[in-house]
XYZ file of N, CA and C in Angstrom:
600
model
N 11.162 -6.333 -0.293
C 10.583 -5.024 -0.564
C 11.045 -4.537 -1.932
N 10.238 -3.682 -2.518
C 10.601 -3.048 -3.778
C 10.859 -1.576 -3.484
N 12.079 -1.117 -3.734
C 12.435 0.289 -3.557
C 12.329 0.959 -4.920
N 11.459 1.963 -5.006
C 11.208 2.620 -6.291
C 11.575 4.099 -6.212
N 12.410 4.556 -7.142
C 12.636 5.991 -7.309
C 11.484 6.512 -8.151
N 10.768 7.509 -7.639
C 9.565 7.983 -8.327
C 9.555 9.501 -8.453
N 8.720 9.993 -9.341
C 8.427 11.425 -9.402
C 6.921 11.581 -9.576
N 6.401 12.677 -9.026
C 4.955 12.888 -9.028
C 4.667 14.378 -8.919
N 3.536 14.789 -9.457
C 3.142 16.201 -9.419
C 2.425 16.491 -8.110
N 2.813 17.580 -7.453
C 2.117 18.003 -6.234
C 1.185 19.175 -6.510
N 1.378 19.818 -7.657
C 0.494 20.899 -8.106
C 0.697 21.065 -9.605
N 0.011 22.048 -10.188
C 0.160 22.298 -11.625
C 1.563 22.813 -11.956
N 2.255 23.384 -10.951
C 3.550 24.004 -11.211
C 4.729 23.277 -10.581
N 4.456 22.246 -9.764
C 5.561 21.657 -9.004
C 5.556 20.130 -9.091
N 6.759 19.567 -9.341
C 6.979 18.117 -9.340
C 7.949 17.777 -8.222
N 7.688 16.659 -7.546
C 8.597 16.188 -6.499
C 9.151 14.831 -6.890
N 10.347 14.542 -6.364
C 10.968 13.238 -6.547
C 11.158 12.610 -5.180
N 11.044 11.293 -5.137
C 11.203 10.602 -3.862
C 11.394 9.120 -4.083
N 11.294 8.368 -2.983
C 11.380 6.912 -3.061
C 10.154 6.311 -2.387
N 9.749 5.168 -2.894
C 8.673 4.410 -2.267
C 9.221 3.043 -1.900
N 8.923 2.609 -0.687
C 9.316 1.285 -0.227
C 8.050 0.449 -0.147
N 7.956 -0.554 -1.017
C 6.724 -1.319 -1.144
C 6.951 -2.763 -0.691
N 6.138 -3.215 0.257
C 6.240 -4.572 0.791
C 5.665 -5.561 -0.219
N 6.493 -6.476 -0.670
C 6.052 -7.444 -1.683
C 5.409 -8.683 -1.064
N 5.268 -8.691 0.286
C 4.574 -9.806 0.937
C 3.127 -9.463 1.261
N 2.835 -8.181 1.554
C 1.444 -7.818 1.856
C 0.870 -6.772 0.899
N 1.687 -6.261 -0.037
C 1.189 -5.328 -1.037
C 0.975 -3.915 -0.540
N 1.561 -3.554 0.599
C 1.374 -2.213 1.177
C 2.663 -1.404 1.129
N 2.496 -0.067 1.098
C 3.642 0.835 1.091
C 4.032 1.205 2.519
N 5.331 1.268 2.786
C 5.826 1.760 4.072
C 5.765 3.288 4.016
N 5.016 3.891 4.934
C 4.857 5.352 4.953
C 6.097 6.004 5.553
N 6.595 5.427 6.670
C 7.872 5.899 7.209
C 8.613 4.735 7.856
N 9.939 4.781 7.768
C 10.750 3.654 8.244
C 11.062 3.732 9.738
N 10.856 4.881 10.366
C 11.146 4.997 11.802
C 10.166 4.147 12.610
N 8.869 4.253 12.289
C 7.844 3.495 13.012
C 7.312 2.321 12.191
N 7.796 2.197 10.950
C 7.367 1.170 10.005
C 5.847 1.200 9.821
N 5.314 2.414 9.783
C 3.883 2.595 9.534
C 3.606 2.301 8.062
N 2.509 1.581 7.807
C 2.180 1.184 6.441
C 0.775 1.629 6.053
N 0.561 1.635 4.750
C -0.790 1.849 4.222
C -1.633 0.615 4.548
N -2.937 0.729 4.328
C -3.807 -0.438 4.454
C -4.888 -0.368 3.379
N -4.894 -1.336 2.489
C -5.908 -1.391 1.435
C -5.340 -1.626 0.049
N -4.074 -1.270 -0.159
C -3.491 -1.451 -1.490
C -3.334 -2.935 -1.847
N -3.043 -3.769 -0.853
C -2.943 -5.214 -1.106
C -4.249 -5.764 -1.657
N -5.384 -5.323 -1.068
C -6.704 -5.736 -1.566
C -6.916 -5.246 -2.992
N -6.448 -4.034 -3.272
C -6.604 -3.462 -4.618
C -5.792 -4.252 -5.650
N -4.608 -4.720 -5.262
C -3.805 -5.530 -6.178
C -4.515 -6.855 -6.444
N -4.991 -7.493 -5.372
C -5.709 -8.765 -5.532
C -6.929 -8.615 -6.440
N -7.607 -7.469 -6.336
C -8.826 -7.235 -7.119
C -8.535 -6.743 -8.538
N -7.237 -6.530 -8.841
C -6.853 -6.010 -10.159
C -7.572 -4.687 -10.451
N -7.501 -3.772 -9.488
C -8.203 -2.502 -9.553
C -7.645 -1.622 -10.661
N -8.537 -1.060 -11.492
C -8.079 -0.196 -12.582
C -8.182 1.274 -12.182
N -7.742 2.167 -13.067
C -7.669 3.591 -12.712
C -9.036 4.215 -12.483
N -10.090 3.715 -13.181
C -11.438 4.252 -12.964
C -11.962 3.868 -11.579
N -11.703 2.624 -11.188
C -12.125 2.179 -9.858
C -11.358 2.936 -8.775
N -10.079 3.239 -9.042
C -9.297 4.009 -8.076
C -9.836 5.432 -7.912
N -10.472 5.962 -8.938
C -11.076 7.293 -8.797
C -12.138 7.274 -7.710
N -12.967 6.232 -7.702
C -13.984 6.077 -6.650
C -13.308 5.881 -5.294
N -12.333 4.982 -5.248
C -11.637 4.673 -3.997
C -10.950 5.914 -3.427
N -10.298 6.700 -4.292
C -9.588 7.892 -3.825
C -10.539 8.947 -3.271
N -11.712 9.108 -3.892
C -12.694 10.069 -3.356
C -13.167 9.596 -1.985
N -13.494 8.307 -1.860
C -13.952 7.784 -0.570
C -12.863 7.911 0.492
N -11.609 7.614 0.120
C -10.499 7.746 1.071
C -10.339 9.196 1.519
N -10.471 10.130 0.567
C -10.352 11.560 0.868
C -11.479 12.037 1.791
N -12.634 11.394 1.682
C -13.801 11.773 2.502
C -13.888 10.966 3.791
N -12.796 10.342 4.186
C -12.782 9.612 5.448
C -13.291 8.191 5.358
N -13.447 7.671 4.138
C -13.857 6.282 3.972
C -15.259 6.091 3.435
N -16.082 7.161 3.452
C -17.440 7.014 2.926
C -17.944 8.332 2.352
N -18.900 8.209 1.438
C -19.498 9.395 0.815
C -20.830 8.995 0.178
N -21.682 9.993 -0.061
C -22.936 9.699 -0.752
C -22.752 9.867 -2.260
N -23.780 9.502 -2.995
C -23.726 9.510 -4.455
C -23.481 10.916 -5.000
N -24.123 11.900 -4.393
C -23.988 13.289 -4.858
C -22.536 13.765 -4.746
N -21.885 13.392 -3.662
C -20.478 13.757 -3.462
C -19.600 13.134 -4.547
N -19.864 11.868 -4.882
C -19.092 11.190 -5.920
C -19.288 11.859 -7.280
N -20.525 12.220 -7.601
C -20.806 12.874 -8.900
C -20.081 14.214 -8.986
N -20.130 15.000 -7.914
C -19.467 16.323 -7.906
C -17.950 16.184 -8.013
N -17.386 15.195 -7.316
C -15.929 15.039 -7.298
C -15.387 14.481 -8.612
N -16.153 13.613 -9.262
C -15.647 12.904 -10.438
C -16.057 13.517 -11.772
N -17.093 14.362 -11.758
C -17.554 15.027 -12.990
C -17.841 14.026 -14.110
N -18.646 13.015 -13.805
C -19.010 12.014 -14.814
C -20.533 11.860 -14.854
N -21.025 11.291 -15.950
C -22.456 11.025 -16.091
C -22.874 9.924 -15.133
N -24.180 9.865 -14.876
C -24.730 8.839 -13.987
C -24.415 7.425 -14.470
N -24.521 7.192 -15.768
C -24.269 5.856 -16.318
C -22.830 5.414 -16.079
N -21.893 6.337 -16.279
C -20.463 6.036 -16.068
C -20.208 5.756 -14.588
N -20.756 6.606 -13.719
C -20.583 6.417 -12.279
C -21.152 5.076 -11.841
N -22.340 4.735 -12.343
C -22.966 3.448 -11.992
C -22.062 2.271 -12.371
N -21.444 2.353 -13.545
C -20.567 1.272 -14.014
C -19.340 1.154 -13.111
N -18.741 2.281 -12.740
C -17.564 2.261 -11.865
C -17.917 1.721 -10.478
N -19.049 2.180 -9.936
C -19.488 1.731 -8.611
C -19.762 0.235 -8.617
N -20.488 -0.227 -9.638
C -20.819 -1.654 -9.727
C -19.557 -2.507 -9.827
N -18.572 -2.027 -10.565
C -17.312 -2.746 -10.700
C -16.593 -2.838 -9.344
N -16.576 -1.735 -8.603
C -15.956 -1.727 -7.267
C -16.706 -2.650 -6.302
N -18.033 -2.660 -6.387
C -18.838 -3.529 -5.518
C -18.600 -4.997 -5.857
N -18.535 -5.307 -7.144
C -18.322 -6.689 -7.584
C -16.968 -7.214 -7.093
N -15.975 -6.329 -7.036
C -14.633 -6.707 -6.582
C -14.469 -6.609 -5.063
N -15.573 -6.322 -4.354
C -15.561 -6.230 -2.885
C -14.647 -5.122 -2.368
N -14.522 -4.036 -3.142
C -13.704 -2.898 -2.729
C -14.524 -1.876 -1.954
N -15.813 -1.771 -2.301
C -16.720 -0.858 -1.592
C -18.021 -1.594 -1.283
N -18.757 -1.074 -0.309
C -20.093 -1.586 -0.006
C -21.059 -0.416 0.005
N -22.315 -0.707 -0.308
C -23.348 0.321 -0.364
C -24.289 0.153 0.813
N -24.644 1.280 1.425
C -25.635 1.293 2.493
C -26.578 2.459 2.207
N -27.732 2.144 1.610
C -28.660 3.197 1.195
C -28.062 4.001 0.060
N -27.941 5.304 0.294
C -27.375 6.201 -0.723
C -25.886 6.479 -0.489
N -25.304 5.769 0.486
C -23.897 5.994 0.824
C -23.048 4.792 0.419
N -21.785 5.099 0.128
C -20.821 4.071 -0.245
C -19.628 4.216 0.681
N -19.072 3.074 1.083
C -17.882 3.137 1.944
C -16.872 2.092 1.505
N -15.611 2.357 1.844
C -14.547 1.413 1.544
C -14.751 0.143 2.353
N -14.571 -1.000 1.724
C -14.795 -2.291 2.365
C -13.510 -2.766 3.035
N -13.003 -1.948 3.972
C -11.760 -2.215 4.688
C -11.899 -1.746 6.126
N -11.224 -2.432 7.030
C -11.155 -1.960 8.405
C -9.983 -0.991 8.517
N -10.238 0.227 8.955
C -9.226 1.277 9.103
C -8.394 1.447 7.831
N -9.026 1.836 6.715
C -8.259 2.023 5.477
C -7.250 3.155 5.606
N -6.110 2.986 4.968
C -5.085 4.033 4.916
C -4.569 4.084 3.483
N -5.247 4.889 2.659
C -4.932 4.971 1.233
C -4.618 6.394 0.789
N -4.993 7.382 1.587
C -4.829 8.777 1.205
C -3.434 9.251 1.604
N -2.470 8.982 0.736
C -1.069 9.253 1.045
C -0.392 9.928 -0.141
N 0.741 10.568 0.135
C 1.583 11.019 -0.967
C 2.460 9.827 -1.369
N 2.794 9.687 -2.653
C 3.546 8.508 -3.088
C 5.041 8.597 -2.785
N 5.366 8.661 -1.494
C 6.761 8.759 -1.091
C 6.918 8.231 0.332
N 7.945 7.427 0.556
C 8.244 6.892 1.883
C 9.226 7.810 2.585
N 8.949 8.118 3.848
C 9.884 8.917 4.647
C 10.936 7.975 5.219
N 12.177 8.135 4.750
C 13.280 7.290 5.221
C 13.934 7.940 6.428
N 13.904 7.250 7.559
C 14.491 7.788 8.791
C 16.013 7.779 8.719
N 16.563 6.780 8.049
C 18.012 6.709 7.866
C 18.307 6.036 6.533
N 19.529 6.215 6.057
C 19.919 5.657 4.762
C 19.892 4.136 4.793
N 19.383 3.541 3.727
C 19.378 2.091 3.632
C 20.731 1.624 3.105
N 21.299 0.624 3.757
C 22.611 0.108 3.345
C 22.514 -1.398 3.107
N 23.441 -1.920 2.325
C 23.465 -3.348 2.017
C 24.447 -4.055 2.917
N 23.978 -5.111 3.586
C 24.853 -5.925 4.415
C 24.599 -7.383 4.062
N 25.563 -8.029 3.407
C 25.361 -9.439 3.047
C 25.305 -10.331 4.282
N 24.475 -11.366 4.219
C 24.338 -12.291 5.334
C 24.209 -13.698 4.770
N 25.095 -14.576 5.173
C 25.145 -15.907 4.558
C 24.033 -16.840 5.003
N 23.658 -16.768 6.260
C 22.709 -17.745 6.798
C 21.261 -17.257 6.828
N 20.979 -16.184 6.127
C 19.632 -15.619 6.168
C 18.682 -16.398 5.261
N 17.437 -16.520 5.726
C 16.372 -17.081 4.896
C 15.563 -15.926 4.333
N 15.131 -16.049 3.091
C 14.337 -14.988 2.468
C 12.871 -15.407 2.402
N 12.019 -14.520 2.890
C 10.576 -14.758 2.801
C 10.172 -14.562 1.344
N 9.440 -15.496 0.757
C 9.054 -15.331 -0.652
C 8.067 -14.194 -0.839
N 8.185 -13.487 -1.953
C 7.251 -12.387 -2.235
C 5.926 -12.958 -2.715
N 4.845 -12.257 -2.376
C 3.513 -12.663 -2.815
C 3.006 -11.797 -3.959
N 3.706 -10.686 -4.185
C 3.320 -9.769 -5.256
C 4.526 -9.523 -6.146
N 4.283 -9.347 -7.436
C 5.366 -9.114 -8.384
C 5.547 -7.619 -8.636
N 6.694 -7.278 -9.226
C 6.936 -5.890 -9.608
C 5.846 -5.397 -10.551
N 5.454 -6.203 -11.519
C 4.464 -5.754 -12.506
C 3.109 -5.475 -11.851
N 2.728 -6.270 -10.838
C 1.468 -6.016 -10.124
C 1.532 -4.690 -9.358
N 2.655 -4.457 -8.678
C 2.811 -3.225 -7.900
C 2.903 -2.021 -8.829
N 3.630 -2.158 -9.919
C 3.747 -1.069 -10.886
C 2.382 -0.689 -11.457
N 1.616 -1.670 -11.868
C 0.290 -1.409 -12.450
C -0.620 -0.723 -11.437
N -0.607 -1.214 -10.187
C -1.470 -0.650 -9.159
C -1.065 0.782 -8.806
N 0.239 1.059 -8.688
C 0.665 2.419 -8.327
C 0.342 3.415 -9.444
N 0.493 2.995 -10.689
C 0.146 3.888 -11.810
C -1.354 4.195 -11.811
N -2.176 3.193 -11.495
C -3.628 3.405 -11.423
C -3.998 4.283 -10.233
N -3.344 4.048 -9.093
C -3.691 4.759 -7.859
C -3.265 6.216 -7.864
N -2.076 6.501 -8.416
C -1.511 7.841 -8.289
C -1.630 8.690 -9.549
N -2.231 8.165 -10.597
C -2.575 8.980 -11.759
C -1.496 9.103 -12.814
N -1.827 9.896 -13.845
C -0.967 10.025 -15.027
C 0.360 10.725 -14.753
N 0.414 11.549 -13.708
C 1.636 12.316 -13.427
C 2.632 11.558 -12.558
N 2.295 10.327 -12.201
C 3.180 9.491 -11.392
C 4.073 8.665 -12.318
N 5.389 8.671 -12.050
C 6.318 7.908 -12.895
C 7.339 7.184 -12.026
N 7.654 5.954 -12.423
C 8.691 5.163 -11.746
C 9.970 5.291 -12.558
N 11.032 5.800 -11.931
C 12.288 6.030 -12.645
C 13.222 4.828 -12.565
N 13.214 4.132 -11.433
C 14.142 3.026 -11.218
C 13.616 2.164 -10.083
N 13.873 0.858 -10.140
C 13.460 -0.035 -9.050
C 14.623 -0.906 -8.594
N 14.604 -1.263 -7.315
C 15.614 -2.138 -6.730
C 14.930 -3.075 -5.743
N 15.247 -4.352 -5.801
C 14.759 -5.301 -4.790
C 15.643 -5.185 -3.561
N 15.025 -5.043 -2.396
C 15.789 -5.024 -1.152
C 15.116 -5.950 -0.141
N 15.873 -6.356 0.872
C 15.344 -7.246 1.901
C 15.530 -6.604 3.261
N 14.463 -6.594 4.047
C 14.522 -6.066 5.404
C 15.046 -7.158 6.327
N 16.148 -6.896 7.047
C 16.625 -7.908 7.999
C 15.637 -8.038 9.170
N 15.257 -9.249 9.473
C 14.348 -9.528 10.583
C 15.020 -10.530 11.507
N 15.083 -10.184 12.799
C 15.650 -11.101 13.795
C 14.527 -11.952 14.375
N 14.761 -13.250 14.408
C 13.795 -14.191 14.973
C 14.325 -14.639 16.336
N 13.567 -14.356 17.388
C 13.985 -14.738 18.740
C 13.029 -15.811 19.254
N 13.602 -16.969 19.576
C 12.814 -18.109 20.059
C 13.135 -18.324 21.529
N 12.091 -18.320 22.368
C 12.271 -18.495 23.814
C 11.490 -19.731 24.253
N 12.176 -20.602 25.033
C 11.473 -21.757 25.595
C 10.986 -21.383 26.986
N 9.672 -21.476 27.185
C 9.058 -21.140 28.475
C 9.290 -22.266 29.487
N 9.136 -21.969 30.791
C 9.346 -22.999 31.823
C 8.478 -24.245 31.627
N 7.298 -24.078 31.020
C 6.412 -25.235 30.812
C 6.779 -26.041 29.557
N 7.872 -25.632 28.873
C 8.325 -26.350 27.688
C 7.791 -25.810 26.381
N 6.813 -24.883 26.449
C 6.272 -24.302 25.211
C 7.270 -23.314 24.616
N 7.119 -23.067 23.327
C 8.037 -22.190 22.603
C 7.309 -20.903 22.233
N 7.973 -19.768 22.469
C 7.427 -18.465 22.087
C 8.395 -17.813 21.099
N 7.888 -17.473 19.906
C 8.729 -16.877 18.866
C 8.283 -15.448 18.575
N 9.246 -14.538 18.516
C 8.948 -13.158 18.131
C 9.887 -12.754 16.994
N 9.429 -11.794 16.197
C 10.222 -11.282 15.076
C 10.431 -9.782 15.280
N 11.655 -9.318 14.978
C 12.024 -7.929 15.241
C 12.619 -7.294 13.997
N 12.167 -6.087 13.694
C 12.676 -5.297 12.578
C 14.101 -4.847 12.937
N 15.090 -5.306 12.155
C 16.482 -4.982 12.468
C 16.838 -3.539 12.132
N 16.009 -2.874 11.347
C 16.289 -1.489 10.977
C 15.919 -0.515 12.090
N 14.736 -0.732 12.707
C 14.314 0.220 13.745
C 14.172 -0.418 15.134
N 14.415 -1.724 15.247
C 14.393 -2.384 16.555
C 13.019 -2.671 17.111
N 11.966 -2.504 16.321
C 10.612 -2.705 16.814
C 10.106 -4.110 16.462
N 9.247 -4.629 17.350
C 8.680 -5.954 17.103
C 7.717 -5.900 15.921
N 7.746 -6.942 15.111
C 6.881 -7.023 13.942
C 5.656 -7.851 14.293
N 4.486 -7.243 14.103
C 3.224 -7.957 14.302
C 2.650 -8.250 12.933
N 3.121 -9.286 12.286
C 2.682 -9.569 10.928
C 2.488 -11.050 10.711
N 1.394 -11.389 10.021
C 1.143 -12.797 9.710
C 2.005 -13.261 8.535
N 2.757 -12.335 7.933
C 3.537 -12.697 6.745
C 4.964 -13.095 7.074
N 5.364 -12.999 8.340
C 6.725 -13.393 8.719
C 6.711 -14.865 9.074
N 7.677 -15.603 8.578
C 7.766 -17.038 8.893
C 8.763 -17.261 10.002
């Protein structure tokens, strides 16, 4: 995971500081550490190399529940038709949105992108060295995550400091009476089972 100290504007008069915990295996942000709830869709945006103009379309659609018509996009973005067409076409080409008649929707199942750029930490993160631990390789780099977060959260978003951290995961292997093996993975921070294709 990438732990980022960040600051961001919440209004014209107020700035907040916080931390973001970003999963470097699936490209998603942890929204809170108690339930390990994550965003859904940022990994696709990193893969598509989404720029800030495309994120403007994505953010409006996310704010509108995942879909909106052309008129809504024009009103929200305050751009000419030609500019909007170029942004929409770019998003469609990258498989980020799909068009159905006069409506556009995010090309994701249950997207979760409309978030504040801060992770709610249920408890303090501490370092515990472990000699026999295996590390899952990251699929995303710091530079990819940095570029995507700056595009997604706008000009007032700033990263102050970053730290690489590793989430301890317990692997429990059970041999069934028929001789088959059943393996489960558990989040050592909150004790919950991990349902992820990215755990080895």
